Short mmCIF file of C-alpha atoms (C1' of nucleotides) and ligand atoms in Angstrom, two decimals:
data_model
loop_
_atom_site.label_atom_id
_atom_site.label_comp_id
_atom_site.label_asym_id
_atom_site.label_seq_id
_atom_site.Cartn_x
_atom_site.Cartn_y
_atom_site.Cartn_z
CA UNK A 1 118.88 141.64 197.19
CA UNK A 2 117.45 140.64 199.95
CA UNK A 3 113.74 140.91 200.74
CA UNK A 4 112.18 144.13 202.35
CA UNK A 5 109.32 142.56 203.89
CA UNK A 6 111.72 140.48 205.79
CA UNK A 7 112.17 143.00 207.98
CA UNK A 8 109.73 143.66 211.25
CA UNK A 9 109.80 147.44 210.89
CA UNK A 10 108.64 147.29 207.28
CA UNK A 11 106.16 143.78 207.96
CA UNK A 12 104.39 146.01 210.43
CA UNK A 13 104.14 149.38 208.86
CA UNK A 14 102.79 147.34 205.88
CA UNK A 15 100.23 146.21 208.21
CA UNK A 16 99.51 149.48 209.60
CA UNK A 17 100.48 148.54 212.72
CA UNK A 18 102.46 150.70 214.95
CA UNK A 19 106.25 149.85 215.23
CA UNK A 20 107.45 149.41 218.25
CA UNK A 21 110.15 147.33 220.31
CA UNK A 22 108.70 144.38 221.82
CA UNK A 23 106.60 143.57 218.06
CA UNK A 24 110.71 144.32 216.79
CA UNK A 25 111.64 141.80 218.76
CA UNK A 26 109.40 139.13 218.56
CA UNK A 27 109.25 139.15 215.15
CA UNK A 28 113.21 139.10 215.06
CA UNK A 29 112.87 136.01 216.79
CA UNK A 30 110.55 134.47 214.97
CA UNK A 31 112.48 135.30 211.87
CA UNK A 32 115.99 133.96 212.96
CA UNK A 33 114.53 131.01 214.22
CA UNK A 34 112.65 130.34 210.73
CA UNK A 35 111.23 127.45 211.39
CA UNK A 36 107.83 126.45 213.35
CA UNK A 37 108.33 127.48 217.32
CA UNK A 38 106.25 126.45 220.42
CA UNK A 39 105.45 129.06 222.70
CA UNK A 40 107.51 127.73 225.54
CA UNK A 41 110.21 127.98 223.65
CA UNK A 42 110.05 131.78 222.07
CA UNK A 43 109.34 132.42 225.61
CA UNK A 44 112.70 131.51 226.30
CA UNK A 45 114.19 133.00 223.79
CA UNK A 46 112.47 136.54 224.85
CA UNK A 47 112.90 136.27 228.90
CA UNK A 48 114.00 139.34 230.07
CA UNK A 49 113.53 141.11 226.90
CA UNK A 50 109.72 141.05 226.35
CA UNK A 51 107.25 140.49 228.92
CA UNK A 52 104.61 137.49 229.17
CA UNK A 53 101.78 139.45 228.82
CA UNK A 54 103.36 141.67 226.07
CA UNK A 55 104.46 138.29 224.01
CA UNK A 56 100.60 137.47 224.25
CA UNK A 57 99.46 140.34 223.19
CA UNK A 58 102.09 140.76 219.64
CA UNK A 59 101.18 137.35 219.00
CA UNK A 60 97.60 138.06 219.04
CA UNK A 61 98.69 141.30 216.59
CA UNK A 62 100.28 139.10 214.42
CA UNK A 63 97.05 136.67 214.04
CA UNK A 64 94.91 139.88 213.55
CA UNK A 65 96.82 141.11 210.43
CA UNK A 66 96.86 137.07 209.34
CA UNK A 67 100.89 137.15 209.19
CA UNK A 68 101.03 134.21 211.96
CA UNK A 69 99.85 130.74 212.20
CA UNK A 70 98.92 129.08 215.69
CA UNK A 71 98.39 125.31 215.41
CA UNK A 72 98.57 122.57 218.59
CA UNK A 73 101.48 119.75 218.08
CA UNK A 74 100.12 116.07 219.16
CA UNK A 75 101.55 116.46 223.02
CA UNK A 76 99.56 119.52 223.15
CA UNK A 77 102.05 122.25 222.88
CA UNK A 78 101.20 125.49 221.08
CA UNK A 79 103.15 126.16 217.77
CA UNK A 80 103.21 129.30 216.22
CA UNK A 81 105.15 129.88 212.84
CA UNK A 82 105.08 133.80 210.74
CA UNK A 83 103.65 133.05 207.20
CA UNK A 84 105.82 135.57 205.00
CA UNK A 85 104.77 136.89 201.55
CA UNK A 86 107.36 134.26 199.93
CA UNK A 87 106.05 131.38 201.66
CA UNK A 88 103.82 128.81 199.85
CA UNK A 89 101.12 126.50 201.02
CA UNK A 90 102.46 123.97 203.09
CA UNK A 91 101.89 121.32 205.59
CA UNK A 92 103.50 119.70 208.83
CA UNK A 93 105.59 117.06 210.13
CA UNK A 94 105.67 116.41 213.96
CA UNK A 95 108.63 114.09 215.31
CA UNK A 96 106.37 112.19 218.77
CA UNK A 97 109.98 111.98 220.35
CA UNK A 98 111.68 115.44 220.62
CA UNK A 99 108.46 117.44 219.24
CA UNK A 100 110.02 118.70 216.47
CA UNK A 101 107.79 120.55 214.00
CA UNK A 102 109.03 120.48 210.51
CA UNK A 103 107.44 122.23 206.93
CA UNK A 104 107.14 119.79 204.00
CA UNK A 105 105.50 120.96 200.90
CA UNK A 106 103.40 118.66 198.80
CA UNK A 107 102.98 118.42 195.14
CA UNK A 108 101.04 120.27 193.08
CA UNK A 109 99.43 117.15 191.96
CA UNK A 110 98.45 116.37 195.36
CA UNK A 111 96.77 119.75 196.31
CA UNK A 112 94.49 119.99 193.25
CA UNK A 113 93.20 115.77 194.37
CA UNK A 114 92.78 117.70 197.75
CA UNK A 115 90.80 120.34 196.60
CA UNK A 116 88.71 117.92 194.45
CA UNK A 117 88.13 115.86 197.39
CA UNK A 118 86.80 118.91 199.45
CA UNK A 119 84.32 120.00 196.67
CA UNK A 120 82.68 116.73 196.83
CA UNK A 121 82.76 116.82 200.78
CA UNK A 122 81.48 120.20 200.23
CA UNK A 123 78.44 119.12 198.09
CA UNK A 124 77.99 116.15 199.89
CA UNK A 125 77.73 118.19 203.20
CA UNK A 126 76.54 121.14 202.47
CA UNK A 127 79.74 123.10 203.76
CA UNK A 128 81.60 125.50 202.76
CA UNK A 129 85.33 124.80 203.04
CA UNK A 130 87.67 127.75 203.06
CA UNK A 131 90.70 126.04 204.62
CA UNK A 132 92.81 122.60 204.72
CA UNK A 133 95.31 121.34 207.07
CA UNK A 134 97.82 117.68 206.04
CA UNK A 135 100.03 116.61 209.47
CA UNK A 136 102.28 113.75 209.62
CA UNK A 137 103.22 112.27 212.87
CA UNK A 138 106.57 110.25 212.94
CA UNK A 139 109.62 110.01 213.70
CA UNK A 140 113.40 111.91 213.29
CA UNK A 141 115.73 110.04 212.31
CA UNK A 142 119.61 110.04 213.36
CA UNK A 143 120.55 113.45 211.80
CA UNK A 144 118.04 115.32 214.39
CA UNK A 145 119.85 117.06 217.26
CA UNK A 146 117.12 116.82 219.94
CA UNK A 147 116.40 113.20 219.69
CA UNK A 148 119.02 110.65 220.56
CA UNK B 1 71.52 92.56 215.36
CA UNK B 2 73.52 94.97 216.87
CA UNK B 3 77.44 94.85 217.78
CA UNK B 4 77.74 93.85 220.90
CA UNK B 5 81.18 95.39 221.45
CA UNK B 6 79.52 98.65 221.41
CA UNK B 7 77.98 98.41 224.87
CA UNK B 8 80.66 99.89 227.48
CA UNK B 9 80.59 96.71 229.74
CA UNK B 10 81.53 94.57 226.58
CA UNK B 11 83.97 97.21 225.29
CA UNK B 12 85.77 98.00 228.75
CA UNK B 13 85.95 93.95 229.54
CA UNK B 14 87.25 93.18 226.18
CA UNK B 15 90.35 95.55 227.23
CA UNK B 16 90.54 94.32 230.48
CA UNK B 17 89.75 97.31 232.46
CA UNK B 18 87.49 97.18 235.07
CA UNK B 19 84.03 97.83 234.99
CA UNK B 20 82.88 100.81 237.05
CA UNK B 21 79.86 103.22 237.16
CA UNK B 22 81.74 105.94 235.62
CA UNK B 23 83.41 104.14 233.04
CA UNK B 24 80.32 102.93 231.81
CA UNK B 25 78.47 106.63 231.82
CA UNK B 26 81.46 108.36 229.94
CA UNK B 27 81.08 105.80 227.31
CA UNK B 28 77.79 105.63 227.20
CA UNK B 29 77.47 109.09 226.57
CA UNK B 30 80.37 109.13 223.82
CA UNK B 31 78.32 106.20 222.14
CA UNK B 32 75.08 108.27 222.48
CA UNK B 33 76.59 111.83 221.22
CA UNK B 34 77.82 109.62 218.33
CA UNK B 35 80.00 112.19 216.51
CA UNK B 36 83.34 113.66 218.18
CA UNK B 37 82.12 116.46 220.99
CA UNK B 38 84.35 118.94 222.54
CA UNK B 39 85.37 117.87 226.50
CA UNK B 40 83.41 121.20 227.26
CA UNK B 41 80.27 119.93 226.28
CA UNK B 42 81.08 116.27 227.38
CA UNK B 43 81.33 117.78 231.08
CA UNK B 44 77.76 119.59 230.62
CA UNK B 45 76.33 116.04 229.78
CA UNK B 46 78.12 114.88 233.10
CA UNK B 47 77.36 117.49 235.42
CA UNK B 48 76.28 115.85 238.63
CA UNK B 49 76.81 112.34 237.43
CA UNK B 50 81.09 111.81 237.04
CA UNK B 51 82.83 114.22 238.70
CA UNK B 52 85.43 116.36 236.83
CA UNK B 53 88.55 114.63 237.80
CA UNK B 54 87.47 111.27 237.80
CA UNK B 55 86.00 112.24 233.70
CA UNK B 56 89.63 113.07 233.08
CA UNK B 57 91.00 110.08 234.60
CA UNK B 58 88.29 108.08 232.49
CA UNK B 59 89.35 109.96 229.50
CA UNK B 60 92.93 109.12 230.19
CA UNK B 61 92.07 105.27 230.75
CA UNK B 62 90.36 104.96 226.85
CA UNK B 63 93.27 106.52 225.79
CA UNK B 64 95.85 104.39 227.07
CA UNK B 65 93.73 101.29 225.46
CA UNK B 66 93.66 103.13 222.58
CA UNK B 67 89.70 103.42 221.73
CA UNK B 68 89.39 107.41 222.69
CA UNK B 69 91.08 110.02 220.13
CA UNK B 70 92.09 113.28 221.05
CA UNK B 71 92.40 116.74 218.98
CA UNK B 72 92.22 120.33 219.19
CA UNK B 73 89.99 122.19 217.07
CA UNK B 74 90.78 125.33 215.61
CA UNK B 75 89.48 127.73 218.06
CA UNK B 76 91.72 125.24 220.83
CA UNK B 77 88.80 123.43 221.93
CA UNK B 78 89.70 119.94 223.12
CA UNK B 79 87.84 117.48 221.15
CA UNK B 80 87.45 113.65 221.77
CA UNK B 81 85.61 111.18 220.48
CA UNK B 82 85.45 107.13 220.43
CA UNK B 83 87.43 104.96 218.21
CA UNK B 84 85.02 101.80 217.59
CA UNK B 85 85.97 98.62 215.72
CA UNK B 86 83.60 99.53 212.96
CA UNK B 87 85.00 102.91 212.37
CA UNK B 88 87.35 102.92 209.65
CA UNK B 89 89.83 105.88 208.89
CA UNK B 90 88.78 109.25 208.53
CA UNK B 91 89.30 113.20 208.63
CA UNK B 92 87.29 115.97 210.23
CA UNK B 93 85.68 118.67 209.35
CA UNK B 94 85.21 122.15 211.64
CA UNK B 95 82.58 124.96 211.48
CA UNK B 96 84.62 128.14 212.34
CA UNK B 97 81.53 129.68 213.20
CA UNK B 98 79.42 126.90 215.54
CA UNK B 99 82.64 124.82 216.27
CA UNK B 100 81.15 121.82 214.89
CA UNK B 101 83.26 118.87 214.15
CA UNK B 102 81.83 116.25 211.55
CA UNK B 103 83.87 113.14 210.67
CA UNK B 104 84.65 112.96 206.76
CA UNK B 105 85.74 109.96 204.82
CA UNK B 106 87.85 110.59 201.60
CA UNK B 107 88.27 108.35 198.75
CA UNK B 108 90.68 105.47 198.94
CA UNK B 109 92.20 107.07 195.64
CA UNK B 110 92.59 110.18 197.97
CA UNK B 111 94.68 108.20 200.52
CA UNK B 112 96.59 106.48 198.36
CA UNK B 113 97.95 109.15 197.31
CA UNK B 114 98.79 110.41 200.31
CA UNK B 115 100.69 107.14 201.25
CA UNK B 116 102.79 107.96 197.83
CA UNK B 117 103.15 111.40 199.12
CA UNK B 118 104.64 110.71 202.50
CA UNK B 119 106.88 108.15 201.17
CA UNK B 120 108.43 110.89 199.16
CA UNK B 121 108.91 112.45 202.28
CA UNK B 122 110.03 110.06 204.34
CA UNK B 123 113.01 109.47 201.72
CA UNK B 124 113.83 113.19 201.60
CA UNK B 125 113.66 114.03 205.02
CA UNK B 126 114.48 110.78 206.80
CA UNK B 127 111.86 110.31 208.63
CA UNK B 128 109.63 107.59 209.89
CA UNK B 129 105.80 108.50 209.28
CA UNK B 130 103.34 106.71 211.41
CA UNK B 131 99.92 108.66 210.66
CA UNK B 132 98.64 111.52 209.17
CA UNK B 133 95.50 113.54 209.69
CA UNK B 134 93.34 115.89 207.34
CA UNK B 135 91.42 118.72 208.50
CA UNK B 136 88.94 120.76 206.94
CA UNK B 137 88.11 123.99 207.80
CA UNK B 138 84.83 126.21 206.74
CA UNK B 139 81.12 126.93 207.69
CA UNK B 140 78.61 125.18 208.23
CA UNK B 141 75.36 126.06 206.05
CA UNK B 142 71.66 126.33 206.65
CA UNK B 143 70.51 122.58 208.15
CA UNK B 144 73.11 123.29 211.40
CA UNK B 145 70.97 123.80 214.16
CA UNK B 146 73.72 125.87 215.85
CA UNK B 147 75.02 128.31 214.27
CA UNK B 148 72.06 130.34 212.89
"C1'" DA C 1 111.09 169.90 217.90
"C1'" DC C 2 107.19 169.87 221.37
"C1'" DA C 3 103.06 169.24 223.58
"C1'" DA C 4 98.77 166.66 223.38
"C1'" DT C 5 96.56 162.37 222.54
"C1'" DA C 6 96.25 157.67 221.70
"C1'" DA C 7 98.24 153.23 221.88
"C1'" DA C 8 101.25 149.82 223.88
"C1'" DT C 9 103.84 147.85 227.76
"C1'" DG C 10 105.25 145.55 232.29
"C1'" DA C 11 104.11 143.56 236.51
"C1'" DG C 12 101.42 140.96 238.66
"C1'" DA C 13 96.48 139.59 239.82
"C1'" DA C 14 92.71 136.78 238.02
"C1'" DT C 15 90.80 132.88 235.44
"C1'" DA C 16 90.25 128.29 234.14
"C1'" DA C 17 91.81 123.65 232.13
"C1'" DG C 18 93.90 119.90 233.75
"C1'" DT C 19 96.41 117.28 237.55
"C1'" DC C 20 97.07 115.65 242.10
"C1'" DT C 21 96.02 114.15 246.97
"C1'" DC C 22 93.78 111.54 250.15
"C1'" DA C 23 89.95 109.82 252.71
"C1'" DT C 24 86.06 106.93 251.27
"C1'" DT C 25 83.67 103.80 248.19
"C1'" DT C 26 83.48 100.15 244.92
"C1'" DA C 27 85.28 96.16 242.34
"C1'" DT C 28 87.82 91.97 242.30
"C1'" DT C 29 89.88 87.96 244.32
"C1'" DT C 30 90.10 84.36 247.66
"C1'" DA D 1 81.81 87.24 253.15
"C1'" DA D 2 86.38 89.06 254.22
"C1'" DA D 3 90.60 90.76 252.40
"C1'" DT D 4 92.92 93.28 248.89
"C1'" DA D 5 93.38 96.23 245.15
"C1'" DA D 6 91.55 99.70 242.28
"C1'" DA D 7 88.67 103.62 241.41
"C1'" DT D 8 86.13 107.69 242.91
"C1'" DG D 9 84.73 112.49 244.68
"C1'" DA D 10 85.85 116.74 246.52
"C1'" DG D 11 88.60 120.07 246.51
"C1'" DA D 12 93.51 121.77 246.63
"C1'" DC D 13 97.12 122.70 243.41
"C1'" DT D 14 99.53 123.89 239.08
"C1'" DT D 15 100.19 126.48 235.11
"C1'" DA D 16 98.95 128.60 230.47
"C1'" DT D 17 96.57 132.46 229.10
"C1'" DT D 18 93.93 136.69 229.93
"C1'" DC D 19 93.05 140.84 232.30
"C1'" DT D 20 93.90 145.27 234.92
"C1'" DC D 21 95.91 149.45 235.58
"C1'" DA D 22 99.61 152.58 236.41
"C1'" DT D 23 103.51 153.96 233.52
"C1'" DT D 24 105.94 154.37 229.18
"C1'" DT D 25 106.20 154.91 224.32
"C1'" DA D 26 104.45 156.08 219.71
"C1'" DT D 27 101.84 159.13 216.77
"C1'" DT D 28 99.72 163.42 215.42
"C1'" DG D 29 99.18 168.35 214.85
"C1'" DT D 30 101.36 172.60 215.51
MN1 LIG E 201 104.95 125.88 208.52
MN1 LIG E 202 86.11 111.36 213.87
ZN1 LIG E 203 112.94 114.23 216.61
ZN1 LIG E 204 78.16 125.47 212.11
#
DNA sequence: ACAATAAATGAGAATAAGTCTCATTTATTT
DNA sequence: AAATAAATGAGACTTATTCTCATTTATTGT
């Protein structure tokens, strides 16, 4: 049985946020698409349906109630990606050809080092670390469809 | 005594690029700032001195011969900052609240690992990793003269 | 279901980071 | 020092994002 939360009407009533057709929408896109999406792209995806302003403003919605990530790819184009409820921590992998942006998970083993590493940056700096980010830059490989 | 490729007219003539008045005041002012600063503030420090498209065309220029880095901080401030020979590879950190950036080296242990980790990727996702960045993200605490 | 109220939207104007143009200045070469 | 090539400054231009405001849509109370 497939997931309630997938679904924009219930994501956003969870949220307490008011359901209407253009949040629908993007987050229908963002959900089909299921994978990490530059803005120029969604935008294409939602001409004629949504307007520019309106995309902004959902996306700026969907940062407020912490249920979207915004991060910049290496040639400076603005990715955004939902996190759902089943999602785990995870990291990214940017291809420098056809700007691909791809999840990869890390192991467990690797985290905790992480986290061990921040605590002594932490004490060493007297910061306080809430947050980490790992991104690999590379290259696809023959099996990607953009690159050729 | 000091290392004399860290005076502009010894760095820039070592890459073959020619020596000019604002060349040398960008870098100087990179090698002065000493930590990675956000282009914002960079133009402050230049008001009246480089003029705004000739910094950018500067800025462009260290990045083609590969001595300037470039990255957006989490509140999508453009951050830059010089890659000297000395330096050796490292991560950043960034106050969420002043927007500080501070450079942080991790253990070689740490990296290793994260060598081992992105082979493991590279074989499952056929890829070709080139690089790989860490960021940290948190507050800063008392001694920051910014945030306050 | 219906009116009243509050919130969200669309269209396009405004803002601002970064790029481009071109006449002038500066560096390099001879 | 003159000739040539490269770089600069000033401001026009481009374009992503934000803002404004009149209209539409959602929510609330009856
Ligand atoms: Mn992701
Ligand atoms: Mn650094
Ligand atoms: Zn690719
Ligand atoms: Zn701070």
């Amino acid at each position: 049985m497939k997931n309630m939360t997938q679904e924009p009407r219930n994501i956003l009533s969870q949220h307490k946020v008011s359901i209407t057709n253009p949040r629908i929408i993007v987050l229908d896109t963002l959900l089909d698409f299921g994978n990490p999406i530059t803005i120029e792209e969604l935008q294409s995806k939602l001409k004629g349906k949504v307007a520019k302003s309106t995309l902004y403003r959902v996306l700026n919605d969907l940062k407020k109630i912490n249920i979207l990530n915004e991060f910049t790819s290496p040639d400076n184009a603005v990715v955004v990606e939902l996190i759902l409820e089943e999602d785990s921590h995870h990291h990214h992998l940017f291809c420098s050809d056809c700007g691909e942006v791809i999840d990869v998970e890390l192991s467990d083993e690797f985290e905790m080092m992480l986290v061990k590493e921040m605590e002594k940056v932490q004490k060493e700096l007297n910061f306080e670390i809430k947050d980490h980010r790992v991104e690999m830059f590379g290259l696809c490989t023959d099996e990607c469809s953009n690159c050729e």
